[in-house]
Amino acid sequence: MPSHDTPPEVVAFGEAMTMFVAEHPGTLSEVEHFQRRIAGADTNVAIGLARLGFHVGWLSRVGDDSFGHYIRRTLEAEGLDCRHLINDPDHPTGLVFKARAADGADPHVEYWRHGSAASQLSPSDATAVDVGAWRHLHATGIPPALSASCRELSFHMLDKAREAGASISFDPNLRPSLWHSEAEMASTLNAMAAKADWVLPGLAEGQRLTGLETAHDIAGFYLERGAKAVIIKLGPEGSYYRGVLGGQEESFTIAGIPVPTVVDTVGAGDGFAVGVISALLDGCAPHEALRRGNLIGAEAVQVRGDMEGLPHRDQLASLEASSDTPEGQ
């Protein structure tokens, strides 16, 4: 595990919540027993990269309450550098309750995050961050949806990463219910994507944000605005890449990996992001990055929980050695 005496090389920020997952199928109103875990798209990716050996820093706020203490302990146990995780004595830690779905369906989820500690994040929380140590920043569209100050922090982090020469990945992770309007969501997230090197929308997300239909056209929308590569998640069908490398544009699709049984779809996109980002940071070619993304995404849907299926480096090596991933077309 990397030494935490030095500043983190990879940084993520956003909201981690304490999650309660139903032990048995049924509506949440009927469930009596839950398992406690943590939730958050941003932390899923941070944990996945930490498991692969990267020194990952986590910037956020949690309440100075039992749930906040639980989140800090859990993230530190996963190897995250939490020097910039702030205890907020005036606002609570966000909570989320997740039903147990049958037959691989998307589970029903209910959030209790209004006025949460993380929603109070602002650029002032990043003043002590050693930006010069950054190699990579991962951002999502969730923090800017939480509050105006979180939105300011999001753009602040992107600008600082750009100034530092760090690479930037951006996953829109649409949460429409948190936005005042569709137009505000699209304009804000497209502006964030324009500051990123690698943009990772799902196909439906890309269609909603750009008004375009095909993966090729959606990718072109972001490439025209400054992205170096656009990697689009196609669900079970795999993933699509369009980008410029060495002055040459290339595009291709990598077929998905068949999964015998889908257990829990939540976190699949985060697993895909972990695969793509880690491979690109490892210096892998885009084809290899999408294969790894498909592979980890497939692993993620086969277990109960948002990040429990994310592999450690030795497990990833075994998975990659044993997988027979189809070539892209």
Tab-separated table of C-alpha atoms in Angstrom:
chain	number	residue	atom	x	y	z
A	1	MET	CA	0.000	0.000	0.000
A	2	PRO	CA	1.344	3.479	-0.874
A	3	SER	CA	2.809	5.582	1.899
A	4	HIS	CA	0.455	8.275	3.155
A	5	ASP	CA	3.387	10.433	4.246
A	6	THR	CA	3.300	11.859	0.724
A	7	PRO	CA	0.344	13.679	-0.868
A	8	PRO	CA	-1.985	11.563	-3.004
A	9	GLU	CA	-1.342	11.228	-6.744
A	10	VAL	CA	-4.978	10.540	-7.653
A	11	VAL	CA	-7.764	12.646	-6.167
A	12	ALA	CA	-11.545	12.271	-6.063
A	13	PHE	CA	-14.189	14.349	-4.331
A	14	GLY	CA	-17.920	14.253	-3.684
A	15	GLU	CA	-20.361	12.701	-1.252
A	16	ALA	CA	-19.982	9.378	0.520
A	17	MET	CA	-23.123	8.172	2.279
A	18	THR	CA	-23.882	5.457	4.760
A	19	MET	CA	-26.047	2.921	2.947
A	20	PHE	CA	-28.492	0.411	4.335
A	21	VAL	CA	-29.162	-2.502	1.982
A	22	ALA	CA	-32.239	-4.649	2.482
A	23	GLU	CA	-31.393	-8.206	3.467
A	24	HIS	CA	-34.445	-9.600	1.653
A	25	PRO	CA	-36.451	-8.654	-1.458
A	26	GLY	CA	-39.553	-6.531	-1.025
A	27	THR	CA	-40.520	-2.891	-0.782
A	28	LEU	CA	-38.520	-0.784	1.653
A	29	SER	CA	-41.667	-0.206	3.683
A	30	GLU	CA	-41.797	-3.947	4.388
A	31	VAL	CA	-38.110	-4.645	5.055
A	32	GLU	CA	-37.096	-5.041	8.692
A	33	HIS	CA	-33.407	-5.956	8.407
A	34	PHE	CA	-30.642	-4.091	6.570
A	35	GLN	CA	-26.883	-4.423	6.138
A	36	ARG	CA	-24.798	-1.284	6.604
A	37	ARG	CA	-22.382	-0.304	3.858
A	38	ILE	CA	-21.146	2.858	2.163
A	39	ALA	CA	-22.383	4.368	-1.086
A	40	GLY	CA	-21.243	6.999	-3.537
A	41	ALA	CA	-20.186	6.865	-7.179
A	42	ASP	CA	-17.121	8.973	-6.460
A	43	THR	CA	-15.974	6.761	-3.589
A	44	ASN	CA	-16.624	3.617	-5.621
A	45	VAL	CA	-14.067	4.793	-8.183
A	46	ALA	CA	-11.666	6.021	-5.499
A	47	ILE	CA	-11.812	2.666	-3.708
A	48	GLY	CA	-11.379	0.756	-6.967
A	49	LEU	CA	-8.249	2.712	-7.871
A	50	ALA	CA	-6.859	2.359	-4.345
A	51	ARG	CA	-7.344	-1.420	-4.517
A	52	LEU	CA	-5.240	-1.395	-7.683
A	53	GLY	CA	-2.359	0.266	-5.850
A	54	PHE	CA	-2.829	3.951	-6.613
A	55	HIS	CA	-2.369	6.480	-3.797
A	56	VAL	CA	-5.848	8.012	-3.811
A	57	GLY	CA	-6.955	11.056	-1.850
A	58	TRP	CA	-10.578	11.717	-0.897
A	59	LEU	CA	-11.875	15.260	-0.395
A	60	SER	CA	-15.284	15.580	1.222
A	61	ARG	CA	-17.275	16.354	4.350
A	62	VAL	CA	-19.081	13.995	6.695
A	63	GLY	CA	-21.102	14.728	9.789
A	64	ASP	CA	-19.386	14.493	13.148
A	65	ASP	CA	-21.708	11.590	13.880
A	66	SER	CA	-21.568	7.813	14.015
A	67	PHE	CA	-22.283	7.467	10.300
A	68	GLY	CA	-19.509	9.901	9.404
A	69	HIS	CA	-17.079	8.063	11.669
A	70	TYR	CA	-18.083	4.792	10.009
A	71	ILE	CA	-17.423	6.230	6.526
A	72	ARG	CA	-13.997	7.534	7.508
A	73	ARG	CA	-13.007	4.219	9.078
A	74	THR	CA	-14.237	2.277	6.033
A	75	LEU	CA	-12.469	4.485	3.502
A	76	GLU	CA	-9.206	4.441	5.423
A	77	ALA	CA	-9.422	0.646	5.674
A	78	GLU	CA	-9.684	0.606	1.866
A	79	GLY	CA	-6.426	2.563	1.647
A	80	LEU	CA	-7.804	6.015	0.869
A	81	ASP	CA	-5.922	9.068	2.081
A	82	CYS	CA	-8.546	10.969	4.093
A	83	ARG	CA	-6.461	13.944	5.200
A	84	HIS	CA	-8.952	16.183	3.364
A	85	LEU	CA	-12.097	14.520	4.713
A	86	ILE	CA	-13.611	17.153	7.010
A	87	ASN	CA	-15.767	16.442	10.063
A	88	ASP	CA	-18.697	18.879	9.988
A	89	PRO	CA	-20.265	19.326	13.448
A	90	ASP	CA	-23.259	21.254	12.092
A	91	HIS	CA	-24.556	19.001	9.297
A	92	PRO	CA	-25.342	15.261	9.187
A	93	THR	CA	-23.892	12.495	7.077
A	94	GLY	CA	-26.121	11.569	4.135
A	95	LEU	CA	-27.981	8.261	4.211
A	96	VAL	CA	-29.284	5.991	1.463
A	97	PHE	CA	-31.568	2.950	1.638
A	98	LYS	CA	-31.473	0.335	-1.127
A	99	ALA	CA	-34.009	-2.398	-1.773
A	100	ARG	CA	-32.937	-5.860	-2.850
A	101	ALA	CA	-34.091	-6.439	-6.406
A	102	ALA	CA	-34.720	-9.813	-7.999
A	103	ASP	CA	-33.437	-11.118	-11.347
A	104	GLY	CA	-30.843	-8.399	-11.825
A	105	ALA	CA	-33.345	-5.532	-11.999
A	106	ASP	CA	-32.259	-2.037	-10.953
A	107	PRO	CA	-32.978	-1.788	-7.204
A	108	HIS	CA	-35.177	0.923	-5.741
A	109	VAL	CA	-33.096	3.471	-3.834
A	110	GLU	CA	-34.167	6.246	-1.439
A	111	TYR	CA	-31.846	9.064	-0.352
A	112	TRP	CA	-31.743	11.160	2.815
A	113	ARG	CA	-29.121	13.716	1.862
A	114	HIS	CA	-30.802	17.148	1.951
A	115	GLY	CA	-28.616	19.501	3.978
A	116	SER	CA	-25.907	16.862	4.340
A	117	ALA	CA	-22.368	17.709	5.383
A	118	ALA	CA	-21.088	16.954	1.891
A	119	SER	CA	-23.553	19.415	0.358
A	120	GLN	CA	-21.713	22.157	2.289
A	121	LEU	CA	-18.470	21.566	0.373
A	122	SER	CA	-16.931	24.677	-1.189
A	123	PRO	CA	-13.614	25.785	-2.750
A	124	SER	CA	-12.361	26.792	0.713
A	125	ASP	CA	-12.233	23.091	1.620
A	126	ALA	CA	-9.521	22.576	-1.008
A	127	THR	CA	-7.144	25.341	0.064
A	128	ALA	CA	-4.779	22.952	1.853
A	129	VAL	CA	-4.627	20.435	-1.017
A	130	ASP	CA	-1.153	19.918	-2.538
A	131	VAL	CA	-2.169	20.280	-6.179
A	132	GLY	CA	1.422	19.934	-7.349
A	133	ALA	CA	1.393	16.261	-6.387
A	134	TRP	CA	-1.637	15.456	-8.528
A	135	ARG	CA	-1.263	13.016	-11.383
A	136	HIS	CA	-4.974	12.522	-11.997
A	137	LEU	CA	-8.346	13.922	-10.893
A	138	HIS	CA	-11.607	12.014	-11.183
A	139	ALA	CA	-14.820	14.041	-11.166
A	140	THR	CA	-18.502	13.207	-11.579
A	141	GLY	CA	-21.699	15.128	-12.141
A	142	ILE	CA	-23.001	14.403	-8.646
A	143	PRO	CA	-21.225	17.083	-6.541
A	144	PRO	CA	-22.362	20.011	-8.729
A	145	ALA	CA	-25.947	18.810	-8.318
A	146	LEU	CA	-25.812	18.955	-4.510
A	147	SER	CA	-25.507	22.728	-4.006
A	148	ALA	CA	-24.161	25.944	-5.498
A	149	SER	CA	-21.042	25.761	-3.318
A	150	CYS	CA	-20.401	22.154	-4.388
A	151	ARG	CA	-20.688	23.309	-7.983
A	152	GLU	CA	-18.078	25.996	-7.328
A	153	LEU	CA	-15.790	23.369	-5.791
A	154	SER	CA	-16.243	21.102	-8.823
A	155	PHE	CA	-15.041	23.726	-11.281
A	156	HIS	CA	-12.311	24.809	-8.861
A	157	MET	CA	-10.950	21.253	-8.716
A	158	LEU	CA	-11.050	20.881	-12.499
A	159	ASP	CA	-9.248	24.173	-13.014
A	160	LYS	CA	-6.586	23.331	-10.418
A	161	ALA	CA	-5.977	19.917	-12.000
A	162	ARG	CA	-5.612	21.527	-15.399
A	163	GLU	CA	-3.126	24.086	-14.007
A	164	ALA	CA	-1.143	21.267	-12.389
A	165	GLY	CA	-0.945	19.324	-15.639
A	166	ALA	CA	-2.856	16.369	-14.197
A	167	SER	CA	-5.096	14.262	-16.388
A	168	ILE	CA	-8.838	14.493	-15.693
A	169	SER	CA	-11.617	11.927	-16.078
A	170	PHE	CA	-15.273	12.922	-15.927
A	171	ASP	CA	-18.294	10.635	-15.531
A	172	PRO	CA	-21.604	12.554	-15.783
A	173	ASN	CA	-23.408	10.173	-13.380
A	174	LEU	CA	-26.735	11.887	-13.998
A	175	ARG	CA	-28.970	12.532	-11.001
A	176	PRO	CA	-31.841	14.482	-12.645
A	177	SER	CA	-33.913	14.723	-9.454
A	178	LEU	CA	-31.184	16.841	-7.830
A	179	TRP	CA	-31.236	19.527	-10.529
A	180	HIS	CA	-33.595	22.492	-10.882
A	181	SER	CA	-33.983	21.859	-14.607
A	182	GLU	CA	-32.828	19.633	-17.437
A	183	ALA	CA	-31.203	22.620	-19.130
A	184	GLU	CA	-29.191	23.526	-16.031
A	185	MET	CA	-28.012	19.932	-15.681
A	186	ALA	CA	-26.927	19.683	-19.317
A	187	SER	CA	-25.175	23.049	-19.478
A	188	THR	CA	-23.295	22.498	-16.192
A	189	LEU	CA	-22.165	18.962	-16.921
A	190	ASN	CA	-21.205	19.717	-20.515
A	191	ALA	CA	-19.090	22.601	-19.221
A	192	MET	CA	-17.362	20.223	-16.803
A	193	ALA	CA	-16.824	17.660	-19.556
A	194	ALA	CA	-15.156	20.343	-21.676
A	195	LYS	CA	-12.450	20.642	-19.001
A	196	ALA	CA	-11.774	16.879	-18.908
A	197	ASP	CA	-9.405	14.689	-20.898
A	198	TRP	CA	-11.480	11.500	-20.719
A	199	VAL	CA	-15.289	11.765	-20.742
A	200	LEU	CA	-17.172	8.595	-19.730
A	201	PRO	CA	-20.941	8.883	-20.240
A	202	GLY	CA	-23.408	6.081	-20.645
A	203	LEU	CA	-25.139	6.095	-24.029
A	204	ALA	CA	-28.479	7.270	-22.584
A	205	GLU	CA	-26.665	9.930	-20.539
A	206	GLY	CA	-24.862	11.188	-23.611
A	207	GLN	CA	-28.105	11.340	-25.566
A	208	ARG	CA	-29.774	13.304	-22.782
A	209	LEU	CA	-26.891	15.762	-22.383
A	210	THR	CA	-26.173	16.426	-26.067
A	211	GLY	CA	-29.469	15.786	-27.846
A	212	LEU	CA	-27.576	13.483	-30.220
A	213	GLU	CA	-28.379	9.826	-30.830
A	214	THR	CA	-25.319	7.815	-31.852
A	215	ALA	CA	-22.216	7.092	-29.817
A	216	HIS	CA	-20.126	8.497	-32.682
A	217	ASP	CA	-21.948	11.845	-32.640
A	218	ILE	CA	-22.023	12.099	-28.850
A	219	ALA	CA	-18.268	11.524	-28.763
A	220	GLY	CA	-17.791	14.159	-31.454
A	221	PHE	CA	-19.736	16.676	-29.351
A	222	TYR	CA	-17.239	16.371	-26.492
A	223	LEU	CA	-14.149	16.089	-28.690
A	224	GLU	CA	-15.090	19.387	-30.333
A	225	ARG	CA	-15.227	20.974	-26.870
A	226	GLY	CA	-11.781	19.862	-25.782
A	227	ALA	CA	-11.896	16.244	-24.641
A	228	LYS	CA	-9.049	14.010	-25.811
A	229	ALA	CA	-11.095	10.810	-25.678
A	230	VAL	CA	-14.737	9.883	-25.116
A	231	ILE	CA	-15.509	6.402	-23.809
A	232	ILE	CA	-19.204	5.539	-23.903
A	233	LYS	CA	-20.732	2.760	-21.823
A	234	LEU	CA	-23.083	0.569	-23.849
A	235	GLY	CA	-24.241	-1.708	-21.029
A	236	PRO	CA	-24.094	-5.455	-21.801
A	237	GLU	CA	-23.070	-4.595	-25.394
A	238	GLY	CA	-19.715	-3.263	-24.188
A	239	SER	CA	-18.182	0.141	-24.770
A	240	TYR	CA	-17.278	2.603	-27.514
A	241	TYR	CA	-14.141	4.713	-27.904
A	242	ARG	CA	-13.475	7.761	-30.015
A	243	GLY	CA	-10.406	9.879	-29.428
A	244	VAL	CA	-7.281	11.477	-30.763
A	245	LEU	CA	-3.953	9.800	-30.083
A	246	GLY	CA	-0.703	10.949	-31.648
A	247	GLY	CA	-2.568	13.343	-33.897
A	248	GLN	CA	-4.716	10.569	-35.349
A	249	GLU	CA	-8.375	9.987	-34.544
A	250	GLU	CA	-9.583	6.450	-33.995
A	251	SER	CA	-12.875	4.906	-32.977
A	252	PHE	CA	-13.936	1.373	-32.145
A	253	THR	CA	-16.289	-0.750	-30.070
A	254	ILE	CA	-15.199	-3.424	-27.616
A	255	ALA	CA	-17.839	-6.098	-27.060
A	256	GLY	CA	-19.157	-6.701	-23.563
A	257	ILE	CA	-18.293	-9.719	-21.446
A	258	PRO	CA	-21.146	-12.200	-20.928
A	259	VAL	CA	-22.239	-12.487	-17.309
A	260	PRO	CA	-23.895	-15.715	-16.114
A	261	THR	CA	-26.046	-14.022	-13.461
A	262	VAL	CA	-26.616	-10.325	-12.858
A	263	VAL	CA	-26.988	-9.791	-9.102
A	264	ASP	CA	-26.818	-6.023	-8.619
A	265	THR	CA	-26.451	-3.434	-11.382
A	266	VAL	CA	-25.569	-0.525	-9.078
A	267	GLY	CA	-21.900	0.334	-9.388
A	268	ALA	CA	-21.355	-1.266	-12.795
A	269	GLY	CA	-20.526	2.059	-14.422
A	270	ASP	CA	-18.160	2.922	-11.581
A	271	GLY	CA	-16.404	-0.413	-12.032
A	272	PHE	CA	-16.064	0.341	-15.734
A	273	ALA	CA	-14.545	3.731	-14.891
A	274	VAL	CA	-12.047	2.083	-12.533
A	275	GLY	CA	-10.948	-0.236	-15.320
A	276	VAL	CA	-10.577	2.458	-17.964
A	277	ILE	CA	-8.873	5.034	-15.741
A	278	SER	CA	-6.455	2.553	-14.154
A	279	ALA	CA	-5.462	1.144	-17.531
A	280	LEU	CA	-4.853	4.584	-19.034
A	281	LEU	CA	-2.811	5.581	-15.972
A	282	ASP	CA	-0.896	2.305	-16.369
A	283	GLY	CA	0.002	3.422	-19.901
A	284	CYS	CA	-2.205	0.890	-21.660
A	285	ALA	CA	-3.564	1.461	-25.148
A	286	PRO	CA	-7.233	2.503	-25.495
A	287	HIS	CA	-8.277	-0.988	-26.662
A	288	GLU	CA	-6.794	-2.481	-23.498
A	289	ALA	CA	-8.406	0.215	-21.338
A	290	LEU	CA	-11.894	-0.560	-22.644
A	291	ARG	CA	-11.332	-4.294	-22.231
A	292	ARG	CA	-10.366	-3.729	-18.605
A	293	GLY	CA	-13.362	-1.455	-18.111
A	294	ASN	CA	-15.720	-4.084	-19.528
A	295	LEU	CA	-14.079	-6.752	-17.379
A	296	ILE	CA	-14.378	-4.901	-14.064
A	297	GLY	CA	-17.874	-3.700	-14.930
A	298	ALA	CA	-18.879	-7.324	-15.502
A	299	GLU	CA	-17.380	-8.314	-12.156
A	300	ALA	CA	-19.257	-5.515	-10.384
A	301	VAL	CA	-22.730	-6.720	-11.416
A	302	GLN	CA	-22.122	-10.241	-10.125
A	303	VAL	CA	-21.991	-9.315	-6.433
A	304	ARG	CA	-24.326	-7.671	-3.948
A	305	GLY	CA	-23.150	-4.150	-3.200
A	306	ASP	CA	-21.835	-1.092	-5.003
A	307	MET	CA	-18.073	-1.640	-4.720
A	308	GLU	CA	-17.659	-5.111	-3.268
A	309	GLY	CA	-16.826	-6.585	-6.691
A	310	LEU	CA	-13.928	-4.227	-7.422
A	311	PRO	CA	-10.720	-6.292	-7.660
A	312	HIS	CA	-7.311	-5.826	-6.085
A	313	ARG	CA	-4.284	-5.798	-8.418
A	314	ASP	CA	-3.507	-9.518	-8.072
A	315	GLN	CA	-7.153	-10.422	-8.695
A	316	LEU	CA	-7.221	-8.157	-11.749
A	317	ALA	CA	-4.128	-9.837	-13.156
A	318	SER	CA	-5.816	-13.227	-12.819
A	319	LEU	CA	-9.038	-11.938	-14.385
A	320	GLU	CA	-7.207	-10.411	-17.325
A	321	ALA	CA	-5.137	-13.544	-17.837
A	322	SER	CA	-8.191	-15.809	-17.859
A	323	SER	CA	-10.594	-13.590	-19.806
A	324	ASP	CA	-11.167	-14.195	-23.452
A	325	THR	CA	-12.390	-10.743	-24.413
A	326	PRO	CA	-13.547	-10.336	-28.033
A	327	GLU	CA	-11.621	-7.960	-30.244
A	328	GLY	CA	-13.185	-4.600	-31.077
A	329	GLN	CA	-14.707	-4.095	-34.482
